[in-house]
Amino acid sequence: MDSSFSSIVPAPQDPILTVYFASRDDPSPVKLNLSGGSYRSEEGKPLVLQAVRRAEQQLANDMSRDKDYLPLDGLAEFNKLSAKLILGDESSAVKENRVVTIQCLSGTGSLRVGAEFLAKHNQERVILVSNPTWGNHPNIFSLAGMSVEYYRYYDPKTRGLDFKGMLEDLGAAPSGAIVVLQACAHNPTGVDPTLKQWEQIRQVVRSKSLLPFFDNAYQGFASGDLESDAQAVRMFVNDGGECLIAQSFAKNMGLYGERIGALTIVCTSEDVARKVKSQLLLVVRPMYLSPPIHGASIVTTILKNSDMYNDWTVELKGMANRILRMRKQLNEALQARGTPGDWSHIIRQIGMFSFTGLNEKQVRFIAKEYHIYMNYDGRVSIAGLSSKTVSQLADAIHAAVTRMA
Ligand code: PLA
């Protein structure tokens, strides 16, 4: 039979998905997928936090709860508590009622709603993202109709921040352009500015009237501490200026599949905030009507119960510390093997990932010979390693570097 879709050509392959399928179809019992950023326990299993289990039990036992639609902007209490988590208890922007927060579908959904809003209401079409950045950023913003440009960020020579290049590029951006800044634990590089550098970034952003859009996908995963990881965002909010923040509970609460996050827009006045909110709701309604209830209920239960909140912060610190141990073990394992090169960046980098510096040929070699899957840009999820698999990865990297130089 004729198909209405017969003229469709296959979509170009998404690099992260390509690696995912290759790993899925590899029958090897020792295969290890370190491409996607989801946390694994020492046993190599996805981890459901105890605080989340407790919250879900409590919700399941509460017979007064129903499954009615949430409002377009989601669960009101969730929105308030999420804003507090990133902006802090004492945020004057919150006290002055100039903060709008709406529940969205995790970090991606928050970015997308923000992008649609900006495409419609920001005069300047240019949006700058770091080079490199999370692969989905350019898609999200260009599909919303914006013009994506890059600012220098990573210097492969130092495996650190190209701070001078970053400031130059931000300084040369058109006034009113949007600049996407990853709040902490930069993906894919694992390289974050210092607080002193953030202050200089803030000065350039404000003096050029750029509009910062923070991607806050990893709060708590950089340092293990929610407050420390919020410092960069708060620096910008505390100067009284405007910004957007896309927030995700996928990583820090391990709620990946619940798709729970929030978009916050900090405005200069309550009046502006009211108008902004009315327009955000216009973005949401034709897109998905209203957000899902379960993840928001879990997060709200944890954030408002001091006992569960404390349990959560302990577990979060535990995850961050385990990642640090894996970094240390991997670095030591490479040193023990005498692997050529300097691997200290594995310990210096921050967050779930290490940007190893391996090239695509080496990555493909490792997949073929060692059944370990990582992204073609050399990004590896340290959060997916365990004490048992560190030596497997170190063997693979050693072989790749010595044989595929
Ligand atoms: N922002 C950044 C910087 C991210 O790395 C990710 C996820 C998100 C937002 C969106 O996450 P969320 O929608 O689940 O909240 N990046 C992952 C997932 C973990 C992926 O790309 O498939 C990554 O592996 O890079």
Short mmCIF file of C-alpha atoms and ligand atoms in Angstrom, two decimals:
data_model
loop_
_atom_site.label_atom_id
_atom_site.label_comp_id
_atom_site.label_asym_id
_atom_site.label_seq_id
_atom_site.Cartn_x
_atom_site.Cartn_y
_atom_site.Cartn_z
CA MET A 1 0.00 0.00 0.00
CA ASP A 2 1.14 3.57 -0.66
CA SER A 3 2.42 5.40 2.35
CA SER A 4 1.82 9.06 3.03
CA PHE A 5 5.33 9.00 4.42
CA SER A 6 7.13 7.33 1.49
CA SER A 7 9.13 10.44 0.67
CA ILE A 8 10.52 10.75 4.19
CA VAL A 9 14.27 10.32 4.48
CA PRO A 10 15.79 8.84 7.63
CA ALA A 11 16.78 11.45 10.22
CA PRO A 12 20.47 12.07 10.79
CA GLN A 13 21.63 9.96 13.70
CA ASP A 14 21.92 11.64 17.07
CA PRO A 15 25.41 10.85 18.43
CA ILE A 16 24.20 10.03 21.98
CA LEU A 17 21.43 7.78 20.64
CA THR A 18 23.78 6.05 18.19
CA VAL A 19 26.03 5.07 21.06
CA TYR A 20 23.00 4.01 23.10
CA PHE A 21 21.80 1.63 20.35
CA ALA A 22 25.28 0.23 19.74
CA SER A 23 25.58 -0.56 23.44
CA ARG A 24 22.08 -2.02 23.65
CA ASP A 25 22.77 -4.39 20.76
CA ASP A 26 26.19 -5.54 22.03
CA PRO A 27 25.73 -9.08 23.42
CA SER A 28 28.97 -8.97 25.47
CA PRO A 29 28.39 -9.74 29.18
CA VAL A 30 31.05 -7.19 30.15
CA LYS A 31 29.64 -4.30 28.15
CA LEU A 32 29.51 -0.97 29.91
CA ASN A 33 27.58 2.07 28.76
CA LEU A 34 29.20 5.28 29.97
CA SER A 35 27.68 7.55 27.35
CA GLY A 36 24.52 8.94 28.94
CA GLY A 37 24.55 10.91 32.15
CA SER A 38 22.61 8.83 34.61
CA TYR A 39 23.99 7.92 37.98
CA ARG A 40 24.72 4.29 38.79
CA SER A 41 25.37 2.70 42.18
CA GLU A 42 28.53 0.74 43.04
CA GLU A 43 26.56 -2.28 41.79
CA GLY A 44 26.14 -0.59 38.43
CA LYS A 45 22.38 -0.17 38.93
CA PRO A 46 20.13 2.90 38.65
CA LEU A 47 19.63 4.36 42.12
CA VAL A 48 16.30 5.35 43.66
CA LEU A 49 17.02 7.64 46.61
CA GLN A 50 15.63 6.64 50.02
CA ALA A 51 14.08 10.09 50.38
CA VAL A 52 12.21 9.48 47.12
CA ARG A 53 11.00 6.05 48.31
CA ARG A 54 9.76 7.60 51.56
CA ALA A 55 7.99 10.42 49.75
CA GLU A 56 6.31 7.97 47.37
CA GLN A 57 5.13 5.79 50.28
CA GLN A 58 3.66 8.83 51.97
CA LEU A 59 1.92 9.92 48.77
CA ALA A 60 0.55 6.44 48.12
CA ASN A 61 -0.94 6.28 51.64
CA ASP A 62 -2.60 9.66 51.37
CA MET A 63 -6.16 8.88 50.26
CA SER A 64 -7.04 12.56 49.97
CA ARG A 65 -4.87 12.88 46.88
CA ASP A 66 -6.45 12.80 43.46
CA LYS A 67 -5.27 12.77 39.85
CA ASP A 68 -7.00 15.88 38.63
CA TYR A 69 -5.24 18.18 36.16
CA LEU A 70 -2.66 20.51 37.60
CA PRO A 71 -2.99 24.15 36.56
CA LEU A 72 -1.01 25.16 33.44
CA ASP A 73 1.88 26.35 35.56
CA GLY A 74 1.95 23.19 37.67
CA LEU A 75 1.89 22.59 41.42
CA ALA A 76 2.08 25.97 43.18
CA GLU A 77 3.98 24.67 46.20
CA PHE A 78 6.50 22.91 43.95
CA ASN A 79 7.14 26.16 42.10
CA LYS A 80 7.72 28.12 45.29
CA LEU A 81 10.06 25.52 46.78
CA SER A 82 12.00 25.05 43.54
CA ALA A 83 12.63 28.78 43.25
CA LYS A 84 13.81 28.82 46.87
CA LEU A 85 16.18 25.93 46.23
CA ILE A 86 18.06 27.76 43.52
CA LEU A 87 17.64 31.36 44.66
CA GLY A 88 18.06 30.79 48.41
CA ASP A 89 15.84 31.34 51.46
CA GLU A 90 16.65 35.03 51.65
CA SER A 91 16.29 35.98 48.01
CA SER A 92 15.10 39.57 47.74
CA ALA A 93 13.81 38.89 44.21
CA VAL A 94 11.41 36.31 45.70
CA LYS A 95 10.40 38.64 48.55
CA GLU A 96 9.69 41.41 46.04
CA ASN A 97 7.41 39.07 44.04
CA ARG A 98 9.36 39.55 40.84
CA VAL A 99 10.11 35.86 40.29
CA VAL A 100 7.94 33.67 38.06
CA THR A 101 8.35 29.91 38.33
CA ILE A 102 6.42 27.34 36.36
CA GLN A 103 6.68 23.57 36.59
CA CYS A 104 8.00 22.05 33.36
CA LEU A 105 9.05 18.69 31.94
CA SER A 106 12.48 18.41 33.52
CA GLY A 107 15.41 20.52 32.35
CA THR A 108 14.75 19.99 28.65
CA GLY A 109 11.12 21.05 28.89
CA SER A 110 12.09 24.10 30.94
CA LEU A 111 14.65 25.12 28.32
CA ARG A 112 12.15 24.59 25.55
CA VAL A 113 9.38 26.62 27.18
CA GLY A 114 11.93 29.35 27.90
CA ALA A 115 13.13 29.22 24.30
CA GLU A 116 9.59 29.56 22.89
CA PHE A 117 8.91 32.46 25.23
CA LEU A 118 12.13 34.23 24.23
CA ALA A 119 11.61 33.59 20.52
CA LYS A 120 8.31 35.41 20.81
CA HIS A 121 9.21 38.19 23.22
CA ASN A 122 12.93 38.95 23.04
CA GLN A 123 13.87 41.52 20.38
CA GLU A 124 17.29 40.03 19.66
CA ARG A 125 17.26 36.60 17.95
CA VAL A 126 20.85 35.69 18.73
CA ILE A 127 21.47 33.19 21.51
CA LEU A 128 24.99 32.22 22.51
CA VAL A 129 25.94 28.81 23.84
CA SER A 130 29.35 27.58 24.96
CA ASN A 131 31.65 25.76 22.56
CA PRO A 132 31.16 22.89 23.20
CA THR A 133 27.85 22.52 24.99
CA TRP A 134 25.20 19.88 25.69
CA GLY A 135 24.22 18.64 22.20
CA ASN A 136 20.55 19.40 22.70
CA HIS A 137 21.00 23.14 23.39
CA PRO A 138 21.43 24.16 19.73
CA ASN A 139 18.43 22.01 18.72
CA ILE A 140 16.16 23.42 21.39
CA PHE A 141 16.92 27.03 20.56
CA SER A 142 17.09 26.80 16.79
CA LEU A 143 13.80 24.87 16.64
CA ALA A 144 12.25 27.71 18.60
CA GLY A 145 13.41 30.03 15.81
CA MET A 146 16.47 31.60 17.39
CA SER A 147 19.86 32.06 15.84
CA VAL A 148 22.42 29.97 17.76
CA GLU A 149 26.01 31.21 18.00
CA TYR A 150 28.92 29.96 20.06
CA TYR A 151 31.21 31.61 22.56
CA ARG A 152 34.66 30.19 23.24
CA TYR A 153 34.70 28.13 26.42
CA TYR A 154 36.98 25.11 26.42
CA ASP A 155 40.65 25.15 25.62
CA PRO A 156 41.78 21.67 24.55
CA LYS A 157 45.44 22.63 25.12
CA THR A 158 45.00 23.33 28.83
CA ARG A 159 41.90 21.14 29.19
CA GLY A 160 40.54 24.14 31.07
CA LEU A 161 38.53 27.29 30.54
CA ASP A 162 39.36 29.66 27.69
CA PHE A 163 38.41 32.53 29.94
CA LYS A 164 39.87 35.28 27.80
CA GLY A 165 38.12 33.93 24.68
CA MET A 166 34.86 33.62 26.57
CA LEU A 167 34.93 37.23 27.78
CA GLU A 168 35.90 38.47 24.31
CA ASP A 169 33.05 36.62 22.63
CA LEU A 170 30.48 37.70 25.18
CA GLY A 171 31.77 41.25 24.90
CA ALA A 172 31.30 41.14 21.11
CA ALA A 173 27.73 39.78 21.24
CA PRO A 174 24.89 42.04 20.10
CA SER A 175 23.25 43.93 22.93
CA GLY A 176 20.10 42.13 24.07
CA ALA A 177 21.33 38.70 22.95
CA ILE A 178 20.70 35.74 25.21
CA VAL A 179 23.60 33.84 26.70
CA VAL A 180 23.18 30.27 27.92
CA LEU A 181 25.33 29.62 30.97
CA GLN A 182 25.57 26.25 32.67
CA ALA A 183 25.16 26.95 36.36
CA CYS A 184 27.63 24.27 37.50
CA ALA A 185 29.17 20.96 36.40
CA HIS A 186 29.46 22.01 32.75
CA ASN A 187 28.40 19.34 30.26
CA PRO A 188 30.39 17.98 28.44
CA THR A 189 33.68 19.50 29.61
CA GLY A 190 33.46 19.29 33.42
CA VAL A 191 35.10 22.72 33.47
CA ASP A 192 33.45 25.48 35.53
CA PRO A 193 34.56 29.10 35.99
CA THR A 194 35.78 30.03 39.49
CA LEU A 195 33.60 32.40 41.52
CA LYS A 196 36.03 35.20 40.70
CA GLN A 197 35.67 34.44 37.00
CA TRP A 198 31.88 34.27 37.34
CA GLU A 199 31.96 37.79 38.76
CA GLN A 200 33.84 39.01 35.67
CA ILE A 201 31.41 37.14 33.41
CA ARG A 202 28.56 38.82 35.24
CA GLN A 203 30.09 42.25 34.65
CA VAL A 204 30.44 41.66 30.90
CA VAL A 205 26.94 40.17 30.63
CA ARG A 206 25.39 43.12 32.46
CA SER A 207 27.44 45.82 30.79
CA LYS A 208 26.52 44.45 27.34
CA SER A 209 22.85 44.04 28.37
CA LEU A 210 22.91 40.33 27.54
CA LEU A 211 20.13 38.21 29.02
CA PRO A 212 21.50 35.20 30.93
CA PHE A 213 19.67 31.88 30.63
CA PHE A 214 21.04 29.46 33.22
CA ASP A 215 20.86 25.75 32.63
CA ASN A 216 20.80 24.37 36.17
CA ALA A 217 20.71 20.64 35.50
CA TYR A 218 23.28 19.55 38.09
CA GLN A 219 22.74 21.52 41.31
CA GLY A 220 24.40 19.44 44.06
CA PHE A 221 26.35 17.27 41.63
CA ALA A 222 29.34 19.59 41.32
CA SER A 223 30.33 20.06 44.95
CA GLY A 224 27.84 17.77 46.69
CA ASP A 225 26.35 20.90 48.26
CA LEU A 226 23.18 22.54 46.95
CA GLU A 227 24.11 25.99 48.23
CA SER A 228 27.64 26.08 46.80
CA ASP A 229 26.40 24.94 43.41
CA ALA A 230 23.88 27.80 43.34
CA GLN A 231 26.47 30.56 43.88
CA ALA A 232 26.92 31.56 40.24
CA VAL A 233 23.18 31.94 39.64
CA ARG A 234 22.69 33.87 42.87
CA MET A 235 25.48 36.26 41.95
CA PHE A 236 23.47 37.30 38.89
CA VAL A 237 20.12 37.40 40.69
CA ASN A 238 21.50 39.44 43.57
CA ASP A 239 22.57 42.28 41.28
CA GLY A 240 18.90 43.03 40.67
CA GLY A 241 19.04 42.18 36.96
CA GLU A 242 16.99 39.70 34.99
CA CYS A 243 17.69 36.09 34.08
CA LEU A 244 16.05 32.80 33.20
CA ILE A 245 16.78 29.52 34.97
CA ALA A 246 15.96 26.02 33.71
CA GLN A 247 16.02 23.66 36.66
CA SER A 248 16.03 19.87 36.65
CA PHE A 249 15.45 17.29 39.39
CA ALA A 250 16.56 14.46 37.12
CA LYS A 251 20.10 14.17 38.48
CA ASN A 252 20.02 15.61 42.00
CA MET A 253 16.93 13.66 43.07
CA GLY A 254 17.48 10.82 40.60
CA LEU A 255 14.05 11.52 39.07
CA TYR A 256 15.18 11.12 35.44
CA GLY A 257 12.06 9.41 34.13
CA GLU A 258 9.63 11.51 36.13
CA ARG A 259 10.44 14.50 33.91
CA ILE A 260 10.29 17.08 36.66
CA GLY A 261 11.85 20.52 36.53
CA ALA A 262 11.01 24.20 36.55
CA LEU A 263 11.52 27.36 34.56
CA THR A 264 12.14 30.46 36.63
CA ILE A 265 12.25 33.95 35.20
CA VAL A 266 13.58 36.65 37.48
CA CYS A 267 12.18 40.02 36.44
CA THR A 268 12.89 43.59 37.51
CA SER A 269 9.45 44.25 38.99
CA GLU A 270 6.28 42.54 40.13
CA ASP A 271 4.42 44.16 37.28
CA VAL A 272 6.78 42.75 34.64
CA ALA A 273 6.66 39.34 36.35
CA ARG A 274 2.87 39.27 36.13
CA LYS A 275 2.92 39.95 32.39
CA VAL A 276 5.73 37.45 31.79
CA LYS A 277 3.77 34.75 33.60
CA SER A 278 0.64 35.38 31.55
CA GLN A 279 2.68 34.91 28.35
CA LEU A 280 4.41 31.78 29.65
CA LEU A 281 1.02 30.16 30.16
CA LEU A 282 0.24 30.88 26.51
CA VAL A 283 3.35 28.90 25.56
CA VAL A 284 2.39 25.96 27.75
CA ARG A 285 -1.26 25.47 26.87
CA PRO A 286 -0.91 24.55 23.19
CA MET A 287 2.22 22.50 23.91
CA TYR A 288 1.08 20.06 26.62
CA LEU A 289 -1.85 21.70 28.41
CA SER A 290 -0.49 21.13 31.90
CA PRO A 291 2.45 19.27 33.45
CA PRO A 292 2.42 15.83 35.12
CA ILE A 293 1.64 15.49 38.81
CA HIS A 294 3.71 12.64 40.23
CA GLY A 295 7.27 13.98 40.05
CA ALA A 296 6.16 17.38 41.30
CA SER A 297 4.48 15.73 44.29
CA ILE A 298 7.63 13.77 45.14
CA VAL A 299 9.86 16.84 44.97
CA THR A 300 7.41 18.95 46.97
CA THR A 301 7.10 16.27 49.67
CA ILE A 302 10.87 16.13 50.08
CA LEU A 303 11.50 19.87 49.92
CA LYS A 304 8.92 20.72 52.57
CA ASN A 305 9.72 17.97 55.06
CA SER A 306 12.93 18.80 56.93
CA ASP A 307 13.60 15.14 57.76
CA MET A 308 13.34 13.97 54.15
CA TYR A 309 15.21 17.05 52.98
CA ASN A 310 18.13 16.19 55.27
CA ASP A 311 18.12 12.57 54.10
CA TRP A 312 18.16 13.82 50.53
CA THR A 313 21.15 16.13 51.04
CA VAL A 314 23.09 13.27 52.67
CA GLU A 315 22.32 10.95 49.75
CA LEU A 316 23.17 13.67 47.25
CA LYS A 317 26.52 14.24 48.92
CA GLY A 318 27.01 10.47 48.83
CA MET A 319 26.51 10.42 45.06
CA ALA A 320 28.84 13.38 44.51
CA ASN A 321 31.50 11.79 46.73
CA ARG A 322 31.25 8.48 44.92
CA ILE A 323 31.86 10.28 41.62
CA LEU A 324 34.94 11.94 43.14
CA ARG A 325 36.23 8.54 44.30
CA MET A 326 35.74 7.15 40.79
CA ARG A 327 37.71 10.07 39.33
CA LYS A 328 40.54 9.40 41.77
CA GLN A 329 40.54 5.65 41.13
CA LEU A 330 40.53 6.09 37.35
CA ASN A 331 43.39 8.57 37.50
CA GLU A 332 45.40 6.22 39.76
CA ALA A 333 44.66 3.24 37.55
CA LEU A 334 46.01 5.12 34.49
CA GLN A 335 49.11 6.19 36.40
CA ALA A 336 49.65 2.60 37.56
CA ARG A 337 49.56 1.47 33.91
CA GLY A 338 51.96 4.20 32.87
CA THR A 339 49.47 5.42 30.28
CA PRO A 340 51.16 8.14 28.22
CA GLY A 341 49.92 11.68 28.81
CA ASP A 342 48.73 13.78 31.69
CA TRP A 343 45.41 12.50 33.10
CA SER A 344 45.10 14.91 36.00
CA HIS A 345 42.14 16.58 34.27
CA ILE A 346 40.08 13.55 35.29
CA ILE A 347 40.37 14.71 38.91
CA ARG A 348 40.18 18.43 38.11
CA GLN A 349 36.94 18.21 36.12
CA ILE A 350 33.62 18.66 37.89
CA GLY A 351 30.28 16.84 37.79
CA MET A 352 29.14 13.58 36.24
CA PHE A 353 31.37 13.62 33.18
CA SER A 354 34.99 13.60 32.23
CA PHE A 355 36.01 15.08 28.92
CA THR A 356 38.83 12.60 28.49
CA GLY A 357 40.53 14.03 25.41
CA LEU A 358 40.18 10.68 23.60
CA ASN A 359 39.40 11.13 19.92
CA GLU A 360 36.63 9.46 17.93
CA LYS A 361 38.94 6.77 16.57
CA GLN A 362 40.00 5.83 20.08
CA VAL A 363 36.41 5.87 21.32
CA ARG A 364 35.35 3.52 18.51
CA PHE A 365 38.32 1.24 19.23
CA ILE A 366 37.32 1.05 22.91
CA ALA A 367 33.73 0.17 22.00
CA LYS A 368 34.83 -2.54 19.57
CA GLU A 369 37.61 -4.12 21.62
CA TYR A 370 36.50 -3.44 25.20
CA HIS A 371 32.70 -3.11 24.90
CA ILE A 372 32.78 0.22 26.73
CA TYR A 373 30.60 2.92 25.20
CA MET A 374 31.25 6.63 25.53
CA ASN A 375 30.45 9.65 23.40
CA TYR A 376 32.46 10.28 20.23
CA ASP A 377 33.71 13.58 21.63
CA GLY A 378 35.48 11.59 24.35
CA ARG A 379 32.98 12.39 27.08
CA VAL A 380 32.63 9.60 29.60
CA SER A 381 30.12 9.35 32.45
CA ILE A 382 32.18 8.95 35.61
CA ALA A 383 28.87 8.54 37.47
CA GLY A 384 28.36 5.26 35.59
CA LEU A 385 31.64 3.74 36.81
CA SER A 386 32.14 1.52 39.85
CA SER A 387 35.22 0.25 41.67
CA LYS A 388 34.79 -2.97 39.70
CA THR A 389 34.71 -1.35 36.27
CA VAL A 390 37.43 1.29 36.76
CA SER A 391 40.18 -1.15 35.80
CA GLN A 392 38.24 -2.26 32.70
CA LEU A 393 38.05 1.37 31.56
CA ALA A 394 41.68 2.07 32.47
CA ASP A 395 42.80 -0.98 30.43
CA ALA A 396 40.73 0.26 27.51
CA ILE A 397 42.04 3.83 27.64
CA HIS A 398 45.60 2.56 27.99
CA ALA A 399 45.24 0.33 24.93
CA ALA A 400 43.55 3.08 22.91
CA VAL A 401 46.21 5.65 23.73
CA THR A 402 49.18 3.35 23.14
CA ARG A 403 47.82 1.64 20.02
CA MET A 404 45.73 4.34 18.34
CA ALA A 405 47.88 7.42 18.99
N1 PLA B 1 20.95 20.39 30.54
C1 PLA B 1 22.11 19.72 30.51
C2 PLA B 1 23.38 20.49 30.55
C3 PLA B 1 22.11 18.32 30.44
O1 PLA B 1 23.27 17.67 30.41
C4 PLA B 1 20.89 17.62 30.38
C5 PLA B 1 20.86 16.12 30.28
C6 PLA B 1 19.71 18.38 30.45
C7 PLA B 1 19.79 19.76 30.52
C8 PLA B 1 18.35 17.78 30.39
O2 PLA B 1 18.06 16.84 31.36
P1 PLA B 1 16.56 16.55 31.80
O3 PLA B 1 15.66 17.00 30.72
O4 PLA B 1 16.52 15.10 32.03
O5 PLA B 1 16.37 17.35 33.06
N2 PLA B 1 21.93 15.50 29.60
C9 PLA B 1 22.11 14.03 29.60
C10 PLA B 1 20.99 13.33 28.88
C11 PLA B 1 22.18 13.52 31.01
C12 PLA B 1 21.00 13.27 27.38
O6 PLA B 1 21.57 14.12 26.70
O7 PLA B 1 20.38 12.34 26.84
C13 PLA B 1 23.44 13.73 28.89
O8 PLA B 1 23.82 12.56 28.83
O9 PLA B 1 24.10 14.68 28.43
#
